[in-house]
Short mmCIF file of C-alpha atoms in Angstrom, two decimals:
data_model
loop_
_atom_site.label_atom_id
_atom_site.label_comp_id
_atom_site.label_asym_id
_atom_site.label_seq_id
_atom_site.Cartn_x
_atom_site.Cartn_y
_atom_site.Cartn_z
CA MET A 1 -4.80 0.34 27.74
CA ASN A 2 -1.62 0.41 25.66
CA GLY A 3 -1.67 1.04 21.90
CA ARG A 4 -0.66 -2.42 20.77
CA PRO A 5 -4.07 -4.03 20.28
CA THR A 6 -5.52 -0.85 18.75
CA ALA A 7 -2.59 -0.37 16.35
CA ALA A 8 -2.55 -4.02 15.39
CA LEU A 9 -6.28 -3.92 14.69
CA LEU A 10 -5.87 -0.73 12.66
CA THR A 11 -3.11 -2.30 10.61
CA ALA A 12 -5.13 -5.46 9.94
CA ALA A 13 -8.18 -3.44 9.01
CA LEU A 14 -6.26 -1.24 6.60
CA VAL A 15 -4.64 -4.15 4.80
CA ALA A 16 -7.90 -6.13 4.70
CA THR A 17 -9.78 -3.08 3.39
CA GLY A 18 -7.28 -2.42 0.66
CA VAL A 19 -7.08 -6.02 -0.49
CA ALA A 20 -10.75 -6.86 -0.13
CA ALA A 21 -12.07 -3.66 -1.70
CA CYS A 22 -11.61 -5.14 -5.19
CA ALA A 23 -14.07 -7.91 -4.41
CA ASP A 24 -16.79 -5.37 -3.60
CA ARG A 25 -16.61 -3.32 -6.74
CA PRO A 26 -17.70 -4.36 -10.21
CA PRO A 27 -14.84 -4.07 -12.69
CA ARG A 28 -14.89 -1.19 -15.13
CA PRO A 29 -14.88 -2.24 -18.77
CA SER A 30 -11.61 -1.84 -20.63
CA LEU A 31 -11.35 0.15 -23.82
CA SER A 32 -12.04 -3.07 -25.72
CA GLY A 33 -15.47 -3.32 -24.03
CA GLY A 34 -14.88 -6.04 -21.45
CA PRO A 35 -13.15 -6.11 -18.09
CA GLU A 36 -9.45 -6.71 -18.17
CA GLN A 37 -7.89 -9.79 -16.63
CA ALA A 38 -4.96 -9.28 -14.28
CA THR A 39 -2.07 -11.29 -15.66
CA GLY A 40 1.60 -12.01 -15.12
CA GLU A 41 3.28 -10.62 -12.08
CA ASP A 42 0.89 -7.66 -11.69
CA PRO A 43 -1.51 -9.32 -9.22
CA VAL A 44 1.45 -10.09 -6.94
CA ALA A 45 2.75 -6.55 -7.37
CA TYR A 46 -0.72 -5.23 -6.52
CA TYR A 47 -0.83 -7.31 -3.38
CA GLN A 48 2.67 -6.27 -2.26
CA LEU A 49 1.92 -2.58 -2.97
CA ALA A 50 -1.49 -2.67 -1.17
CA THR A 51 -0.01 -4.46 1.83
CA THR A 52 2.98 -2.14 2.09
CA SER A 53 0.75 0.87 1.67
CA GLY A 54 -1.44 -0.33 4.54
CA PHE A 55 1.59 -0.85 6.81
CA LEU A 56 3.02 2.56 5.89
CA GLN A 57 -0.31 4.24 6.55
CA ALA A 58 -0.65 2.62 9.94
CA SER A 59 2.96 3.45 10.85
CA ALA A 60 2.64 7.09 9.75
CA ALA A 61 -0.68 7.45 11.58
CA THR A 62 1.03 6.13 14.73
CA GLY A 63 4.00 8.46 14.15
CA ARG A 64 1.72 11.46 13.66
CA SER A 65 0.43 11.11 17.20
CA GLY A 66 4.01 11.11 18.59
CA GLY A 67 4.51 10.32 22.24
CA GLY A 68 6.59 7.24 21.74
CA ARG A 69 3.60 4.97 20.97
CA ILE A 70 4.23 1.41 19.94
CA ASP A 71 4.31 1.01 16.15
CA PRO A 72 3.58 -2.63 15.29
CA ALA A 73 3.17 -1.84 11.55
CA GLY A 74 6.65 -0.28 11.54
CA ALA A 75 8.22 -3.62 12.23
CA GLN A 76 6.88 -4.89 8.89
CA LEU A 77 8.29 -2.07 6.83
CA PRO A 78 11.96 -3.11 6.32
CA ALA A 79 10.92 -6.44 4.83
CA ALA A 80 8.21 -4.78 2.78
CA SER A 81 10.77 -2.34 1.41
CA ALA A 82 13.01 -5.21 0.32
CA ARG A 83 10.03 -6.86 -1.44
CA LEU A 84 9.25 -3.63 -3.32
CA THR A 85 12.75 -3.67 -4.85
CA ARG A 86 11.92 -6.93 -6.55
CA LEU A 87 8.72 -5.71 -8.18
CA HIS A 88 8.55 -4.96 -11.88
CA PRO A 89 4.84 -4.32 -12.66
CA ARG A 90 3.76 -3.96 -16.27
CA ASP A 91 0.60 -1.98 -15.48
CA SER A 92 1.07 1.79 -15.56
CA ASP A 93 -1.03 2.39 -12.41
CA LEU A 94 1.07 -0.15 -10.48
CA ARG A 95 4.31 1.38 -11.77
CA HIS A 96 3.03 4.80 -10.66
CA ALA A 97 2.09 3.40 -7.23
CA LEU A 98 5.57 1.84 -6.90
CA ALA A 99 7.27 5.05 -8.00
CA LEU A 100 5.43 6.92 -5.23
CA LEU A 101 5.54 4.29 -2.51
CA ALA A 102 9.20 3.15 -2.64
CA PRO A 103 10.82 6.55 -1.96
CA ALA A 104 8.18 7.52 0.60
CA LEU A 105 8.84 4.28 2.45
CA HIS A 106 12.61 4.72 2.23
CA ARG A 107 12.32 8.26 3.67
CA TRP A 108 10.03 7.06 6.47
CA LEU A 109 12.43 4.25 7.38
CA SER A 110 15.37 6.69 7.43
CA LEU A 111 13.68 8.90 10.03
CA THR A 112 14.79 8.36 13.60
CA GLY A 113 13.15 9.80 16.67
CA GLY A 114 9.51 10.43 17.32
CA ALA A 115 9.68 14.19 16.67
CA ARG A 116 11.05 13.68 13.13
CA ARG A 117 8.44 11.10 12.30
CA SER A 118 5.70 13.21 13.78
CA ARG A 119 6.74 16.17 11.60
CA SER A 120 6.92 13.97 8.44
CA ALA A 121 3.79 11.92 9.04
CA GLU A 122 1.31 14.19 7.21
CA GLY A 123 3.45 14.29 4.06
CA THR A 124 3.87 10.52 4.16
CA LEU A 125 0.13 10.03 4.57
CA GLY A 126 -0.48 12.36 1.65
CA ILE A 127 1.78 10.39 -0.65
CA ASN A 128 0.22 7.19 0.55
CA ARG A 129 -3.24 8.52 -0.39
CA ARG A 130 -1.96 8.99 -3.96
CA VAL A 131 -0.62 5.42 -3.91
CA GLN A 132 -4.05 4.19 -2.89
CA VAL A 133 -5.72 6.12 -5.71
CA ALA A 134 -3.40 4.42 -8.24
CA LEU A 135 -4.16 1.03 -6.68
CA SER A 136 -7.91 1.75 -6.87
CA ARG A 137 -7.61 2.55 -10.57
CA TYR A 138 -5.87 -0.80 -11.13
CA GLU A 139 -8.50 -2.66 -9.06
CA SER A 140 -11.35 -1.15 -10.96
CA ARG A 141 -9.96 -2.42 -14.29
CA HIS A 142 -9.35 -6.03 -13.29
CA ARG A 143 -11.97 -8.71 -12.78
CA GLY A 144 -11.33 -11.42 -10.25
CA LEU A 145 -8.31 -9.75 -8.72
CA SER A 146 -9.09 -10.98 -5.23
CA GLY A 147 -8.96 -14.57 -6.40
CA SER A 148 -5.43 -14.07 -7.71
CA ILE A 149 -3.92 -12.64 -4.55
CA PRO A 150 -1.36 -15.00 -3.01
CA GLU A 151 -2.28 -16.65 0.32
#
């Protein structure tokens, strides 16, 4: 069996988990006592960051194993990188996630050859975990986020 179906399933699962996780958690109250509403461009920024983070995680996990495996998530990364350049989130957790994710993604895309990606994969995955923590903080503060994610 080649790695295509497995990697594609992994990618889909990562993205779905990151985006759907907010629907499974009750929102934390804001400092004013009630849950915050996600407004403006931040829900779109959240969606783009979560999706890109999922693709980067899947690509780095594939790269970590080396051996010239097929990387279906990697094909999504150049377009995702371009979308990140257009984001201007107002929320501090989203800005933090963007500040971590954009350079990590740029570095990952600049690597050529399986050996280079294999050596860099653990560092990329570590940064991506920090991105996911920032996204989780944002999720936990915003009620109804899953309903505001673009189709």
